[in-house]
């Protein structure tokens, strides 16, 4: 077994693993049916080692990538003895590594069947065990729940948010289990509204995973299993050392950040210079909430992983090695580690952003970004649509914030107006920068945007957002960014102001207006 990596080979393998995840993403984008995956790119692909630890990912959605390993390890713990070649599993359980129910992960164990591979570098075994895992996570446009689009602003239990898949056997030894899948999608208190689209997207995820399996097989044939597995470990070790180097220049800090709903995230970062480790302690954070702003533990870990990965200057794939120097303390039963059946749909998209900003605040690195994904869903029985909307990013010690970007835990696109207006009965009336919404300072926060959508049919619209009351903070004397606002301009001419979270019935001619927050200033 190799004990030391060759530096040149390390670079090659680092890029090879990432390339495989990127290839999976291209297949998924090309074969998916929904606007959400095909146009907005709200998906992520990654490869994992035999124990389910993240090796490499494509640069997709940070909140997915930091949490997918928990889903894979949950599958290993739950079904470890029954995994077979040709099987694919579905999972979105927020209490088993999931984020929120619309994010459904397809997981494929990767085997090497020496009978099928005459030049196999692996001796034949009657009981094959997986050598690797590949997974793709896609945000379903609807997975059931009490509102179209499965992002209900006012859910109080996870049941109201849609259908839970807990290591569901989607493909059995190469056979797609369509009938049991349809039964799960339809046999629920709040069934899926568009099962045909769900099936099409799941098949695209299966295809993406299959590309990952093929590429890993090619890699093993070319380099041999021992080398491929050794370099998986080396790539993780390299990421660990990179994070330790980032920790070397950090100092202790703490931060408390309130949300619009009165909940508070408290974090204390303690640096151990001698051991080159950091403890991230969320003790003091609000207890589990009655609302859906609870973030599953996997989401909280993903936010921490993201922050420490961004502190590394090197180009390393985000992977399990990044977590090794970090001790994360999340008290059970708090809003960042809730217990079933707490509602979690906003925890993934909103609370994750607050965690990231609180951590940057504790480390003194940068001011708050818009701190929200501005989740906008609308639909009826025929149409379901979901988008996240950009805003201003925070300024830092030597840089200005950026206008109109998706910040931190989201990394998706916005659907092109032509596609949106072709597929749905709405018009994008205007989409503009929101001037002077970024916080002033030596370095200025980025500006938010104003988005106006006119409805041409009766539909239910939902907004799930933050920083409509509490402004994104500035640092080192920089000013806060402007809060966002949500409102309706009715066809009759009347205006209705909405809270951070709201559900409204839209009539033909009504306009839904979303003004997103600016980032905080620095200095």
Coordinates of N, CA and C in Angstrom, one line a residue, residues 170-344:
X170 N -34.9 2.1 -5.2 CA -35.4 2.7 -6.4 C -35.2 1.8 -7.6
X171 N -34.0 1.2 -7.7 CA -33.6 0.3 -8.8 C -33.1 -1.0 -8.1
X172 N -33.7 -2.1 -8.4 CA -33.2 -3.4 -7.8 C -32.6 -4.3 -8.9
X173 N -31.3 -4.4 -8.7 CA -30.4 -5.2 -9.7 C -30.8 -4.8 -11.1
X174 N -30.8 -3.5 -11.4 CA -31.0 -3.0 -12.7 C -32.4 -2.8 -13.1
X175 N -33.4 -3.1 -12.3 CA -34.8 -3.0 -12.6 C -35.4 -1.8 -11.9
X176 N -36.0 -0.8 -12.7 CA -36.6 0.4 -12.1 C -37.9 0.0 -11.4
X177 N -38.1 0.3 -10.1 CA -39.3 -0.1 -9.4 C -40.3 1.0 -9.5
X178 N -40.9 1.1 -10.7 CA -41.9 2.2 -10.9 C -43.1 2.1 -10.1
X179 N -43.7 0.9 -10.0 CA -45.0 0.7 -9.3 C -44.9 1.1 -7.8
X180 N -43.9 0.5 -7.0 CA -43.7 0.9 -5.6 C -43.4 2.4 -5.5
X181 N -42.7 2.9 -6.4 CA -42.3 4.4 -6.4 C -43.6 5.2 -6.5
X182 N -44.4 4.9 -7.5 CA -45.7 5.6 -7.6 C -46.6 5.5 -6.4
X183 N -46.6 4.3 -5.8 CA -47.4 4.2 -4.6 C -46.9 5.1 -3.5
X184 N -45.6 5.2 -3.3 CA -45.1 6.1 -2.3 C -45.4 7.6 -2.6
X185 N -45.3 8.0 -3.9 CA -45.6 9.4 -4.2 C -47.0 9.7 -4.1
X186 N -47.9 8.8 -4.2 CA -49.4 9.1 -4.2 C -50.1 8.7 -2.9
X187 N -49.5 7.7 -2.2 CA -50.2 7.2 -1.0 C -49.7 8.0 0.2
X188 N -50.1 9.3 0.3 CA -49.6 10.2 1.4 C -50.7 11.2 1.7
X189 N -50.7 11.7 2.9 CA -51.7 12.7 3.3 C -51.7 13.9 2.3
X190 N -50.5 14.2 1.9 CA -50.3 15.4 1.0 C -49.5 14.9 -0.2
X191 N -50.1 14.2 -1.2 CA -49.3 13.5 -2.2 C -48.6 14.4 -3.2
X192 N -47.7 13.8 -4.0 CA -46.9 14.6 -5.0 C -47.9 15.0 -6.1
X193 N -47.8 16.3 -6.6 CA -48.7 16.8 -7.5 C -48.3 16.5 -9.0
X194 N -47.1 16.1 -9.2 CA -46.7 15.8 -10.6 C -45.7 14.6 -10.6
X195 N -46.3 13.4 -10.3 CA -45.4 12.2 -10.2 C -44.6 11.9 -11.5
X196 N -45.2 12.3 -12.6 CA -44.5 12.0 -13.9 C -43.2 12.8 -13.9
X197 N -43.2 14.0 -13.5 CA -41.9 14.8 -13.4 C -41.0 14.3 -12.4
X198 N -41.5 13.8 -11.3 CA -40.6 13.2 -10.3 C -39.9 12.0 -10.9
X199 N -40.7 11.1 -11.6 CA -40.1 9.9 -12.2 C -39.0 10.3 -13.2
X200 N -39.3 11.3 -14.0 CA -38.3 11.7 -15.0 C -37.1 12.2 -14.4
X201 N -37.2 13.0 -13.3 CA -36.0 13.5 -12.7 C -35.2 12.4 -12.0
X202 N -35.9 11.5 -11.3 CA -35.2 10.4 -10.7 C -34.4 9.5 -11.7
X203 N -35.0 9.3 -12.9 CA -34.3 8.6 -13.9 C -33.1 9.3 -14.4
X204 N -33.2 10.6 -14.4 CA -32.0 11.4 -14.8 C -30.9 11.3 -13.7
X205 N -31.3 11.2 -12.5 CA -30.3 11.0 -11.4 C -29.7 9.6 -11.5
X206 N -30.5 8.6 -11.8 CA -30.0 7.3 -12.0 C -28.9 7.3 -13.1
X207 N -29.2 8.0 -14.2 CA -28.3 8.1 -15.3 C -27.0 8.8 -15.0
X208 N -27.2 9.9 -14.2 CA -26.0 10.6 -13.7 C -25.1 9.7 -12.9
X209 N -25.7 8.9 -12.0 CA -24.9 8.0 -11.1 C -24.2 7.0 -12.0
X210 N -24.9 6.5 -13.0 CA -24.4 5.4 -13.8 C -23.1 5.9 -14.5
X211 N -23.1 7.2 -14.9 CA -21.9 7.8 -15.5 C -20.8 7.8 -14.5
X212 N -21.1 8.1 -13.3 CA -20.1 8.1 -12.2 C -19.5 6.7 -12.0
X213 N -20.4 5.7 -12.1 CA -19.9 4.2 -11.9 C -19.0 3.9 -13.1
X214 N -19.4 4.2 -14.3 CA -18.5 3.9 -15.5 C -17.2 4.6 -15.4
X215 N -17.2 5.9 -15.0 CA -15.9 6.6 -14.9 C -15.0 6.0 -13.8
X216 N -15.6 5.6 -12.7 CA -14.8 5.0 -11.6 C -14.2 3.6 -12.1
X217 N -15.0 2.9 -12.8 CA -14.5 1.6 -13.4 C -13.3 1.8 -14.3
X218 N -13.4 2.8 -15.2 CA -12.3 3.2 -16.1 C -11.1 3.5 -15.3
X219 N -11.3 4.3 -14.2 CA -10.1 4.7 -13.4 C -9.4 3.5 -12.8
X220 N -10.3 2.6 -12.2 CA -9.7 1.4 -11.6 C -8.9 0.5 -12.6
X221 N -9.5 0.4 -13.8 CA -8.8 -0.4 -14.9 C -7.5 0.3 -15.2
X222 N -7.5 1.6 -15.3 CA -6.2 2.3 -15.7 C -5.2 2.3 -14.6
X223 N -5.6 2.5 -13.4 CA -4.5 2.7 -12.3 C -4.5 1.6 -11.3
X224 N -5.5 0.7 -11.3 CA -5.5 -0.3 -10.3 C -6.2 0.2 -9.0
X225 N -6.9 -0.8 -8.4 CA -7.8 -0.4 -7.3 C -7.0 0.2 -6.1
X226 N -5.8 -0.4 -5.8 CA -5.0 0.0 -4.6 C -4.7 1.5 -4.8
X227 N -4.3 1.9 -6.0 CA -3.8 3.3 -6.2 C -5.0 4.2 -6.1
X228 N -6.1 3.8 -6.8 CA -7.3 4.7 -6.7 C -7.8 4.9 -5.3
X229 N -7.8 3.9 -4.5 CA -8.3 4.0 -3.1 C -7.2 4.8 -2.2
X230 N -6.0 4.5 -2.5 CA -4.9 5.2 -1.7 C -5.0 6.7 -2.0
X231 N -5.2 7.1 -3.3 CA -5.3 8.5 -3.6 C -6.6 9.2 -3.1
X232 N -7.6 8.4 -2.9 CA -8.8 9.0 -2.3 C -8.5 9.4 -0.9
X233 N -7.7 8.6 -0.2 CA -7.3 8.9 1.2 C -6.3 10.1 1.2
X234 N -5.4 10.1 0.2 CA -4.4 11.2 0.1 C -5.1 12.6 -0.2
X235 N -6.2 12.5 -1.0 CA -6.9 13.8 -1.4 C -7.6 14.3 -0.1
X236 N -8.1 13.4 0.7 CA -8.8 13.8 2.0 C -7.7 14.3 2.9
X237 N -6.6 13.7 3.0 CA -5.5 14.1 3.9 C -5.0 15.5 3.5
X238 N -4.9 15.7 2.2 CA -4.5 17.0 1.7 C -5.5 18.1 2.1
X239 N -6.8 17.8 2.0 CA -7.8 18.8 2.4 C -7.7 19.1 3.9
X240 N -7.4 18.1 4.6 CA -7.3 18.2 6.1 C -6.1 19.2 6.4
X241 N -5.0 19.0 5.8 CA -3.8 19.8 6.0 C -4.1 21.2 5.6
X242 N -4.8 21.4 4.4 CA -5.2 22.8 3.9 C -6.0 23.5 5.0
X243 N -7.0 22.8 5.6 CA -7.8 23.5 6.6 C -7.0 23.8 7.8
X244 N -6.1 22.9 8.2 CA -5.2 23.2 9.4 C -4.4 24.5 9.1
X245 N -3.9 24.6 7.9 CA -3.1 25.9 7.6 C -4.0 27.1 7.7
X246 N -5.3 27.0 7.3 CA -6.2 28.1 7.4 C -6.5 28.4 8.9
X247 N -6.6 27.3 9.7 CA -6.8 27.5 11.2 C -5.6 28.2 11.8
X248 N -4.4 27.9 11.3 CA -3.2 28.5 11.9 C -3.3 30.0 12.0
X249 N -4.0 30.7 11.1 CA -4.0 32.2 11.2 C -5.3 32.7 11.8
X250 N -6.2 31.9 12.3 CA -7.5 32.3 12.9 C -7.3 32.6 14.4
X251 N -8.2 33.4 14.9 CA -8.2 33.6 16.3 C -9.6 33.3 16.9
X252 N -9.7 33.2 18.2 CA -11.0 32.9 18.9 C -12.0 34.0 18.6
X253 N -13.3 33.6 18.6 CA -14.3 34.6 18.4 C -15.6 34.0 18.7
X254 N -16.6 34.9 19.0 CA -18.0 34.4 19.2 C -18.9 35.4 18.6
X255 N -20.2 35.0 18.3 CA -21.1 35.9 17.6 C -22.5 35.4 18.0
X256 N -23.4 36.3 18.1 CA -24.8 36.0 18.3 C -25.6 36.7 17.2
X257 N -26.5 36.0 16.5 CA -27.2 36.6 15.4 C -28.7 36.3 15.5
X258 N -29.5 37.3 15.5 CA -31.0 37.1 15.7 C -31.6 37.0 14.3
X259 N -32.7 36.2 14.2 CA -33.4 36.1 12.9 C -34.7 36.8 13.0
X260 N -35.4 37.0 11.9 CA -36.7 37.7 11.9 C -37.7 37.1 12.9
X261 N -37.7 35.8 13.1 CA -38.7 35.2 13.9 C -38.3 35.2 15.4
X262 N -37.2 35.9 15.8 CA -36.8 36.0 17.2 C -35.9 34.9 17.6
X263 N -35.7 33.9 16.8 CA -34.7 32.8 17.1 C -33.3 33.4 17.0
X264 N -32.4 32.8 17.8 CA -31.0 33.3 17.8 C -30.0 32.2 17.7
X265 N -29.0 32.5 16.8 CA -27.9 31.5 16.6 C -26.7 32.1 17.4
X266 N -26.2 31.2 18.3 CA -25.1 31.6 19.1 C -23.9 30.7 18.7
X267 N -22.8 31.2 18.4 CA -21.6 30.4 18.1 C -20.3 30.9 18.7
X268 N -19.5 30.0 19.2 CA -18.2 30.4 19.7 C -17.2 29.5 19.1
X269 N -16.2 30.1 18.5 CA -15.1 29.4 17.8 C -13.8 29.5 18.7
X270 N -13.3 28.4 19.1 CA -12.1 28.3 19.9 C -11.0 27.6 19.1
X271 N -9.8 28.3 18.9 CA -8.7 27.8 18.2 C -7.7 27.2 19.1
X272 N -7.3 26.0 18.8 CA -6.2 25.3 19.5 C -5.0 25.4 18.6
X273 N -4.1 26.3 18.9 CA -2.9 26.6 18.1 C -2.0 25.4 18.0
X274 N -1.8 24.7 19.2 CA -0.9 23.6 19.3 C -1.3 22.4 18.5
X275 N -2.6 22.1 18.6 CA -3.1 20.9 17.8 C -3.6 21.3 16.4
X276 N -3.6 22.6 16.1 CA -4.1 23.1 14.8 C -5.5 22.7 14.6
X277 N -6.4 22.8 15.6 CA -7.8 22.4 15.5 C -8.7 23.6 15.9
X278 N -10.0 23.5 15.5 CA -10.9 24.5 15.9 C -12.2 23.8 16.5
X279 N -12.7 24.4 17.6 CA -14.0 23.9 18.2 C -15.0 24.9 17.8
X280 N -16.1 24.5 17.2 CA -17.2 25.4 16.9 C -18.4 24.9 17.7
X281 N -18.8 25.8 18.7 CA -19.8 25.4 19.7 C -21.0 26.3 19.6
X282 N -22.1 25.6 19.3 CA -23.4 26.3 19.1 C -24.3 26.4 20.4
X283 N -23.7 26.1 21.5 CA -24.4 26.1 22.8 C -24.9 27.6 23.0
X284 N -26.2 27.7 23.4 CA -26.8 29.0 23.6 C -27.7 29.3 22.5
X285 N -27.7 28.5 21.4 CA -28.7 28.7 20.3 C -30.1 28.4 20.7
X286 N -31.1 29.0 20.1 CA -32.5 28.8 20.5 C -32.9 27.3 20.4
X287 N -33.8 26.9 21.3 CA -34.3 25.6 21.2 C -35.1 25.4 19.9
X288 N -35.3 24.1 19.6 CA -36.2 23.7 18.5 C -37.4 24.6 18.4
X289 N -37.7 25.0 17.1 CA -38.8 25.9 16.9 C -40.1 25.2 16.5
X290 N -41.2 25.9 16.8 CA -42.5 25.4 16.3 C -42.7 25.7 14.8
X291 N -41.8 26.6 14.2 CA -41.9 26.9 12.8 C -41.0 25.9 12.0
X292 N -40.8 26.2 10.7 CA -39.9 25.3 9.9 C -38.5 25.8 9.7
X293 N -38.0 26.7 10.6 CA -36.7 27.2 10.5 C -35.7 26.3 11.3
X294 N -36.0 25.1 11.7 CA -35.1 24.2 12.3 C -34.2 23.7 11.2
X295 N -32.9 23.6 11.4 CA -31.9 23.1 10.4 C -31.5 21.7 10.9
X296 N -31.7 20.7 10.1 CA -31.1 19.4 10.5 C -29.6 19.4 10.7
X297 N -29.2 18.5 11.6 CA -27.8 18.5 12.0 C -26.8 18.5 10.8
X298 N -27.2 17.7 9.7 CA -26.4 17.6 8.5 C -26.2 18.9 7.8
X299 N -27.3 19.8 7.9 CA -27.2 21.1 7.3 C -26.3 22.0 8.1
X300 N -26.3 21.9 9.4 CA -25.4 22.7 10.3 C -24.0 22.3 10.0
X301 N -23.7 21.0 9.9 CA -22.3 20.6 9.6 C -21.9 21.1 8.2
X302 N -22.9 21.1 7.3 CA -22.5 21.5 5.9 C -22.2 23.0 5.9
X303 N -22.8 23.8 6.7 CA -22.5 25.2 6.8 C -21.1 25.5 7.4
X304 N -20.8 24.7 8.4 CA -19.5 24.8 9.0 C -18.4 24.4 8.0
X305 N -18.6 23.3 7.3 CA -17.7 22.7 6.3 C -17.5 23.8 5.2
X306 N -18.5 24.4 4.8 CA -18.5 25.4 3.7 C -17.6 26.6 4.2
X307 N -17.8 27.1 5.4 CA -17.1 28.3 5.9 C -15.6 27.9 5.9
X308 N -15.2 26.8 6.5 CA -13.8 26.5 6.6 C -13.2 26.1 5.3
X309 N -14.0 25.6 4.3 CA -13.4 25.4 3.0 C -13.1 26.7 2.3
X310 N -14.0 27.7 2.5 CA -13.8 29.0 1.8 C -12.5 29.7 2.4
X311 N -12.1 29.4 3.6 CA -10.9 30.0 4.2 C -9.6 29.4 3.6
X312 N -9.7 28.3 2.8 CA -8.6 27.7 2.2 C -8.3 28.3 0.9
X313 N -7.1 28.8 0.6 CA -6.7 29.4 -0.7 C -6.5 28.4 -1.8
X314 N -6.1 27.2 -1.4 CA -5.7 26.2 -2.5 C -7.0 25.7 -3.2
X315 N -6.8 25.2 -4.4 CA -8.0 24.6 -5.1 C -8.0 23.1 -4.6
X316 N -8.8 22.8 -3.6 CA -9.0 21.5 -3.2 C -10.5 21.2 -3.3
X317 N -10.9 19.9 -3.6 CA -12.3 19.6 -3.6 C -12.8 19.6 -2.1
X318 N -14.0 20.1 -1.9 CA -14.6 20.0 -0.6 C -14.8 18.5 -0.3
X319 N -14.2 18.0 0.8 CA -14.4 16.6 1.2 C -14.3 16.4 2.7
X320 N -14.4 15.1 3.0 CA -14.5 14.7 4.5 C -13.2 15.2 5.2
X321 N -12.1 15.3 4.5 CA -10.9 15.7 5.2 C -10.9 17.0 5.8
X322 N -11.8 17.9 5.2 CA -11.9 19.3 5.7 C -12.5 19.3 7.1
X323 N -13.3 18.2 7.5 CA -13.9 18.2 8.8 C -13.0 17.7 9.9
X324 N -11.9 17.0 9.6 CA -11.1 16.3 10.6 C -10.6 17.3 11.6
X325 N -10.1 18.5 11.3 CA -9.6 19.4 12.3 C -10.6 20.1 13.1
X326 N -11.9 19.8 12.8 CA -13.0 20.6 13.4 C -13.8 19.7 14.4
X327 N -14.0 20.3 15.6 CA -15.0 19.7 16.5 C -16.2 20.5 16.6
X328 N -17.4 20.0 16.2 CA -18.6 20.7 16.1 C -19.5 20.3 17.2
X329 N -19.9 21.2 18.1 CA -20.8 20.9 19.2 C -22.2 21.6 18.9
X330 N -23.2 20.7 18.7 CA -24.6 21.2 18.5 C -25.5 20.5 19.5
X331 N -25.9 21.2 20.5 CA -26.8 20.6 21.5 C -28.0 20.0 20.9
X332 N -28.3 18.7 21.3 CA -29.5 18.0 20.8 C -30.8 18.8 21.2
X333 N -31.7 18.9 20.3 CA -33.0 19.6 20.6 C -33.0 21.1 20.4
X334 N -31.8 21.6 20.0 CA -31.8 23.0 19.6 C -32.2 23.1 18.1
X335 N -32.4 24.4 17.7 CA -32.9 24.5 16.3 C -31.9 24.1 15.2
X336 N -30.7 23.8 15.6 CA -29.7 23.4 14.6 C -29.4 21.9 14.7
X337 N -30.2 21.2 15.6 CA -30.1 19.7 15.7 C -31.5 19.2 16.3
X338 N -32.5 19.4 15.5 CA -33.9 19.2 16.0 C -34.2 17.7 16.0
X339 N -35.3 17.3 16.7 CA -35.7 16.0 16.8 C -37.0 15.8 16.0
X340 N -37.2 14.6 15.4 CA -38.4 14.3 14.6 C -39.6 14.5 15.5
X341 N -40.7 15.1 14.9 CA -41.0 15.4 13.6 C -40.9 16.9 13.3
X342 N -39.9 17.6 13.8 CA -39.9 19.1 13.6 C -39.8 19.4 12.1
X343 N -40.5 20.5 11.7 CA -40.5 21.0 10.4 C -39.1 21.6 10.1
X344 N -38.6 21.4 8.8 CA -37.2 21.8 8.5 C -37.1 22.5 7.2

